[in-house]
Short mmCIF file of C-alpha atoms in Angstrom, two decimals:
data_model
loop_
_atom_site.label_atom_id
_atom_site.label_comp_id
_atom_site.label_asym_id
_atom_site.label_seq_id
_atom_site.Cartn_x
_atom_site.Cartn_y
_atom_site.Cartn_z
CA MET U 30 -110.65 60.52 0.32
CA LYS U 31 -108.38 64.13 0.56
CA PHE U 32 -106.12 63.21 2.90
CA THR U 33 -104.63 59.79 1.09
CA LEU U 34 -104.45 62.05 -2.57
CA ALA U 35 -102.50 64.30 -0.64
CA LEU U 36 -99.65 61.82 0.59
CA LEU U 37 -99.44 60.52 -3.38
CA LEU U 38 -98.08 64.14 -4.33
CA PRO U 39 -94.34 64.23 -4.56
CA LEU U 40 -92.12 64.77 -1.38
CA ALA U 41 -90.13 68.03 -1.85
CA VAL U 42 -86.72 67.10 -3.32
CA ASP U 43 -84.19 69.23 -1.75
CA GLY U 44 -83.57 66.39 1.43
CA TYR U 45 -85.14 63.54 -0.14
CA ASN U 46 -83.14 61.01 1.33
CA VAL U 47 -84.13 56.88 1.85
CA GLN U 48 -85.41 58.01 5.21
CA LYS U 49 -87.97 60.36 4.23
CA ALA U 50 -89.08 57.87 1.07
CA ALA U 51 -89.64 54.87 4.16
CA SER U 52 -91.30 56.91 6.58
CA ARG U 53 -93.14 57.79 2.89
CA ARG U 54 -94.52 54.39 2.59
CA ASP U 55 -94.97 53.65 5.95
CA LEU U 56 -97.24 56.52 5.13
CA LEU U 57 -99.32 55.37 3.04
CA LYS U 58 -99.78 51.68 3.79
CA LYS U 59 -101.55 53.61 7.18
CA GLY U 60 -103.41 55.91 4.33
CA ALA U 61 -104.10 53.18 2.62
CA ALA U 62 -105.57 51.03 5.75
CA ALA U 63 -107.60 53.53 6.82
CA ALA U 64 -108.73 54.82 3.68
CA ILE U 65 -110.41 50.93 3.23
CA THR U 66 -111.37 51.30 7.15
CA VAL U 67 -113.36 54.47 6.36
CA ALA U 68 -114.29 53.49 2.45
CA ALA U 69 -116.19 49.72 3.55
CA PRO U 70 -117.04 49.62 7.45
CA GLY U 71 -118.41 46.25 8.45
CA VAL U 72 -121.94 45.51 7.98
CA ALA U 73 -123.64 44.68 11.62
CA GLY U 74 -125.53 41.34 11.48
CA ALA U 75 -124.47 40.42 8.47
CA TYR U 76 -125.20 36.48 7.80
CA ASP U 77 -122.27 34.51 7.17
CA LEU U 78 -121.80 30.98 5.21
CA PRO U 79 -121.06 28.01 7.71
CA ASP U 80 -118.70 25.56 6.76
CA LEU U 81 -120.30 21.36 6.44
CA PRO U 82 -119.57 20.04 9.67
CA TYR U 83 -117.58 17.01 7.45
CA ALA U 84 -116.34 16.70 3.91
CA PHE U 85 -118.30 16.74 1.12
CA ASP U 86 -117.89 13.46 0.82
CA ALA U 87 -118.77 12.05 4.50
CA LEU U 88 -122.72 11.55 3.04
CA GLU U 89 -121.95 8.81 -0.05
CA PRO U 90 -122.97 6.70 -1.32
CA TRP U 91 -126.44 8.36 -0.36
CA ILE U 92 -125.32 12.11 -1.12
CA ASP U 93 -122.92 12.60 -3.57
CA ALA U 94 -119.68 14.86 -3.23
CA PRO U 95 -120.62 17.02 -6.13
CA THR U 96 -124.22 17.29 -5.21
CA MET U 97 -122.42 18.92 -1.46
CA LYS U 98 -120.22 20.35 -3.31
CA ILE U 99 -122.55 22.63 -5.33
CA HIS U 100 -125.45 22.59 -3.06
CA HIS U 101 -122.92 24.66 -0.01
CA ASP U 102 -120.73 26.84 -2.41
CA MET U 103 -123.26 27.78 -4.53
CA HIS U 104 -126.57 27.63 -3.77
CA HIS U 105 -126.49 28.41 0.25
CA GLN U 106 -123.38 30.84 -0.63
CA THR U 107 -126.65 32.41 -3.15
CA TYR U 108 -128.79 32.76 -0.39
CA VAL U 109 -126.96 34.00 1.61
CA THR U 110 -125.43 37.14 -0.53
CA ASN U 111 -128.63 38.00 -1.22
CA VAL U 112 -130.18 37.73 1.79
CA ASN U 113 -127.41 40.45 2.94
CA LYS U 114 -128.53 42.29 0.16
CA ALA U 115 -132.00 42.50 0.73
CA THR U 116 -131.44 43.65 5.01
CA GLU U 117 -128.61 46.09 4.16
CA GLY U 118 -129.24 48.88 6.47
CA LYS U 119 -131.74 47.47 8.51
CA PRO U 120 -131.65 46.69 12.00
CA ALA U 121 -129.41 43.24 13.05
CA VAL U 122 -132.69 40.06 12.67
CA ASP U 123 -131.65 37.14 14.81
CA ILE U 124 -131.76 34.27 11.10
CA VAL U 125 -134.63 32.83 13.14
CA ALA U 126 -136.27 36.12 14.10
CA LEU U 127 -136.08 37.22 10.47
CA GLN U 128 -138.48 34.05 8.85
CA THR U 129 -141.30 35.29 11.29
CA ASP U 130 -142.45 38.15 9.13
CA ALA U 131 -141.02 37.12 6.01
CA LEU U 132 -143.38 36.78 3.53
CA ALA U 133 -144.61 40.70 4.80
CA ALA U 134 -140.67 41.23 4.19
CA GLY U 135 -140.79 41.07 0.82
CA PRO U 136 -139.37 38.30 -2.25
CA GLY U 137 -135.65 39.06 -1.05
CA VAL U 138 -136.86 37.95 3.13
CA ARG U 139 -138.73 35.09 1.80
CA ASN U 140 -137.07 33.34 -0.32
CA SER U 141 -133.36 34.02 0.97
CA GLY U 142 -133.67 34.68 3.89
CA GLY U 143 -136.24 31.23 3.85
CA GLY U 144 -133.18 29.52 2.15
CA HIS U 145 -130.32 30.67 4.66
CA TYR U 146 -132.12 29.24 7.77
CA ASN U 147 -133.21 25.88 5.64
CA HIS U 148 -130.14 24.91 4.61
CA ALA U 149 -128.15 25.30 7.59
CA PHE U 150 -130.88 23.67 9.83
CA PHE U 151 -130.20 21.30 6.24
CA TRP U 152 -126.17 20.75 7.02
CA ASP U 153 -126.73 19.76 11.27
CA GLU U 154 -129.50 17.18 11.20
CA MET U 155 -127.00 15.00 8.64
CA THR U 156 -123.99 13.20 10.27
CA PRO U 157 -121.90 10.75 8.02
CA ALA U 158 -124.08 7.42 7.76
CA ASP U 159 -122.03 4.85 9.66
CA LYS U 160 -122.69 7.99 12.63
CA ALA U 161 -126.64 8.13 11.56
CA SER U 162 -127.00 4.43 12.08
CA LYS U 163 -125.54 4.46 15.85
CA THR U 164 -128.72 7.62 16.66
CA LYS U 165 -132.19 7.09 16.87
CA PRO U 166 -134.38 8.87 18.60
CA SER U 167 -134.55 9.61 21.72
CA SER U 168 -137.81 8.04 24.32
CA SER U 169 -139.79 10.61 24.25
CA LEU U 170 -139.05 11.46 21.13
CA GLN U 171 -139.93 8.68 20.69
CA ALA U 172 -144.00 8.63 22.39
CA LYS U 173 -144.84 11.43 20.28
CA ILE U 174 -143.61 10.00 16.69
CA ASP U 175 -145.79 6.46 17.75
CA ALA U 176 -149.44 8.51 18.88
CA ALA U 177 -149.36 10.71 15.79
CA PHE U 178 -147.79 8.13 13.50
CA GLY U 179 -147.59 5.08 15.05
CA SER U 180 -143.68 4.30 14.59
CA THR U 181 -140.90 5.23 12.72
CA GLU U 182 -141.59 3.65 10.18
CA GLY U 183 -145.21 5.15 9.86
CA MET U 184 -143.46 8.30 9.77
CA LYS U 185 -141.31 7.41 6.96
CA GLU U 186 -144.10 5.64 4.95
CA LYS U 187 -146.21 9.32 5.03
CA PHE U 188 -143.19 11.65 5.22
CA ALA U 189 -142.30 9.82 1.94
CA ALA U 190 -145.98 10.42 0.23
CA ALA U 191 -145.43 13.60 1.64
CA ALA U 192 -142.39 14.20 -0.10
CA ALA U 193 -142.83 12.97 -3.39
CA PRO U 194 -143.75 14.82 -5.89
CA GLY U 195 -147.30 15.27 -6.25
CA ALA U 196 -147.39 16.47 -3.01
CA VAL U 197 -144.04 18.97 -3.56
CA PHE U 198 -144.72 20.24 -6.39
CA GLY U 199 -141.56 21.16 -8.12
CA SER U 200 -139.59 22.89 -5.63
CA GLY U 201 -139.75 23.02 -1.74
CA TRP U 202 -138.84 20.84 1.22
CA CYS U 203 -141.17 18.70 3.42
CA TRP U 204 -140.71 18.60 7.65
CA VAL U 205 -141.80 17.47 10.75
CA VAL U 206 -143.01 19.78 13.06
CA VAL U 207 -143.56 20.44 16.32
CA ASN U 208 -147.73 22.41 16.29
CA GLY U 209 -149.35 24.71 19.01
CA LYS U 210 -150.64 21.31 20.57
CA ASP U 211 -147.95 20.04 21.23
CA GLU U 212 -147.98 17.08 18.83
CA LEU U 213 -145.98 15.99 15.51
CA GLU U 214 -146.94 16.54 11.96
CA ILE U 215 -145.46 16.55 8.83
CA VAL U 216 -145.77 19.07 6.58
CA GLY U 217 -144.81 20.56 2.63
CA THR U 218 -143.75 24.26 2.12
CA PRO U 219 -143.13 25.52 -1.79
CA ASN U 220 -139.88 27.01 -2.20
CA GLN U 221 -137.84 28.78 0.51
CA ASP U 222 -141.09 29.01 2.61
CA ASN U 223 -140.70 26.86 5.92
CA PRO U 224 -143.92 26.73 9.19
CA LEU U 225 -141.51 28.76 10.60
CA MET U 226 -142.77 32.02 9.12
CA LYS U 227 -146.47 33.74 9.41
CA GLY U 228 -148.68 32.65 7.05
CA VAL U 229 -146.80 30.27 4.75
CA LYS U 230 -149.90 27.34 8.13
CA ASP U 231 -152.27 27.71 9.94
CA GLU U 232 -150.44 28.07 12.12
CA ILE U 233 -146.29 28.76 12.94
CA LYS U 234 -145.38 25.23 13.49
CA TYR U 235 -141.82 24.28 14.75
CA PRO U 236 -139.81 22.29 12.38
CA ILE U 237 -136.67 19.26 14.90
CA LEU U 238 -136.01 17.83 10.85
CA GLY U 239 -136.67 18.52 6.74
CA LEU U 240 -136.03 17.50 4.29
CA ASP U 241 -134.52 19.75 1.14
CA VAL U 242 -136.40 18.15 -2.14
CA TRP U 243 -135.48 20.94 -5.11
CA GLU U 244 -133.96 19.09 -7.75
CA HIS U 245 -130.67 20.41 -7.32
CA ALA U 246 -130.14 18.37 -3.82
CA TYR U 247 -130.96 14.89 -5.96
CA TYR U 248 -130.25 16.02 -9.00
CA LEU U 249 -126.93 14.61 -10.09
CA LYS U 250 -127.52 11.51 -8.24
CA TYR U 251 -130.68 10.75 -8.24
CA GLN U 252 -132.26 12.06 -11.70
CA ASN U 253 -135.85 12.32 -11.13
CA ARG U 254 -136.03 9.65 -8.87
CA ARG U 255 -136.86 11.55 -5.75
CA PRO U 256 -138.34 8.48 -3.83
CA GLU U 257 -134.88 6.95 -3.93
CA TYR U 258 -133.47 10.10 -2.69
CA VAL U 259 -135.89 10.65 0.10
CA GLY U 260 -135.07 7.28 0.99
CA ASN U 261 -132.15 7.05 0.98
CA TRP U 262 -132.37 9.96 3.22
CA TRP U 263 -132.53 8.52 6.80
CA ASN U 264 -129.67 6.37 5.34
CA VAL U 265 -127.67 10.17 7.03
CA LEU U 266 -130.11 11.51 9.52
CA ASN U 267 -128.45 12.95 12.72
CA TRP U 268 -130.90 11.02 15.35
CA ASP U 269 -129.48 12.78 17.93
CA LYS U 270 -129.79 15.60 16.36
CA VAL U 271 -133.21 15.85 16.25
CA ASN U 272 -133.53 14.86 19.62
CA GLU U 273 -131.61 18.55 20.36
CA ASN U 274 -133.83 19.73 17.92
CA PHE U 275 -137.54 18.43 19.45
CA ASP U 276 -136.29 18.68 22.94
CA TYR U 277 -135.35 22.79 22.51
CA VAL U 278 -138.56 23.47 20.42
CA MET U 279 -140.40 21.70 22.95
CA LYS U 280 -138.86 23.93 26.06
CA ASN U 281 -139.31 26.96 24.27
CA HIS U 282 -142.14 26.97 21.99
CA ALA U 283 -139.41 28.62 19.21
CA GLY U 284 -137.38 28.39 16.28
CA VAL U 285 -134.09 26.16 16.84
CA PRO U 286 -130.92 28.14 16.15
CA VAL U 287 -128.73 27.94 13.26
CA ARG U 288 -125.09 28.40 12.43
CA GLY U 289 -124.35 31.19 10.37
#
């Protein structure tokens, strides 16, 4: 910072004129810019809050605009801020890859890294109800659903049971995943854990859809009526995105990439 302090010293009185004053201002601006660049370099690999792919009120009446704004702008932003703090000074790691050893990495990565991935995944699988109603499982996904659950309605019933307060106690998530046998399963995880994390389940499993059942995801509209929220959520699920997730997982046996 010595070079910027020097620039702040008064110029010699002799010969001072407007042109020199202008030059001094230019130098000050350049010096300040250089100081900022030196003091605050860009953080390589920092995670970002992705914009929602729709307006806050786009999922009405099933998910209300105030909930979406608070959920995205405050809750998700907090996870992004804290995972950046937890990984500061460490080599950049893709957010999907960060999930694998999140438990071993400690609470900062587990809670906030998981929270960032889970929410980024969640936003992109939803769409306004009028668009969602025109989507459906692909033939290949439908075959897997039928094999695992008997039908789409059978899957929704099992999902509702797995997402109920007695199954995911307190805060957590409910997922449809592809397991190591390329079969579909429904699993719940506590807090911001997800099935991509080694040690959360008996093996790493790959989500193709997931639902946030933390109270902040639904309480303004549904209060303590979580089952109603879970049932209504299907109205905004974008099966085209779920089909894309399923195809990616079946091809790569890896977690679905997310924005941010």
